[in-house]
Amino acid sequence: MNQSLEDSLIEFFRHTNVSCAILKALCEFKEPVKFDQLVDRVGSVMTDRIPDYAIEGAVRAALKLLKTTGWVHKSDDGFSLTDLGRDLASRITECKPRGF
């Protein structure tokens, strides 16, 4: 296997649809985003893949993972990308976060 762990993780996140949609949304907003805004954005992207009733739970679960791994930060203003999250977002989406 010639693929590095880093490349493998990036490829994995590229294919985790909800997490990828969250990272892309946070990248595009460029300011902290409220949970309801993320649910709306992810829902609009995932309409054909996840039933409406499951979107909120999927976003909540993905956010927990993204926060635990240090890619997303939650403050009183909402959710935003960390430096590590901006790096990941720039590698798995076409979005280039500020600072990149």
PDB file of C-alpha atoms in Angstrom, residues 6 10 71 81-92 97 100:
ATOM      1  CA  GLU A   6      -2.797  11.418   5.802  1.00  0.00           C
ATOM      2  CA  ILE A  10      -8.358  12.906   3.427  1.00  0.00           C
ATOM      3  CA  TRP A  71     -11.462  20.242  13.083  1.00  0.00           C
ATOM      4  CA  LEU A  81     -13.349  25.707  11.465  1.00  0.00           C
ATOM      5  CA  THR A  82     -10.140  25.442  13.455  1.00  0.00           C
ATOM      6  CA  ASP A  83      -6.802  25.907  11.674  1.00  0.00           C
ATOM      7  CA  LEU A  84      -6.673  22.140  11.237  1.00  0.00           C
ATOM      8  CA  GLY A  85     -10.254  22.180   9.943  1.00  0.00           C
ATOM      9  CA  ARG A  86      -9.399  24.883   7.395  1.00  0.00           C
ATOM     10  CA  ASP A  87      -6.499  22.758   6.190  1.00  0.00           C
ATOM     11  CA  LEU A  88      -8.758  19.710   5.852  1.00  0.00           C
ATOM     12  CA  ALA A  89     -11.503  21.737   4.116  1.00  0.00           C
ATOM     13  CA  SER A  90      -9.025  23.091   1.595  1.00  0.00           C
ATOM     14  CA  ARG A  91      -7.945  19.544   0.745  1.00  0.00           C
ATOM     15  CA  ILE A  92     -11.360  17.891   0.422  1.00  0.00           C
ATOM     16  CA  PRO A  97     -10.862  29.040   3.613  1.00  0.00           C
ATOM     17  CA  PHE A 100      -5.114  29.573   2.545  1.00  0.00           C
TER      18      PHE A 100
END
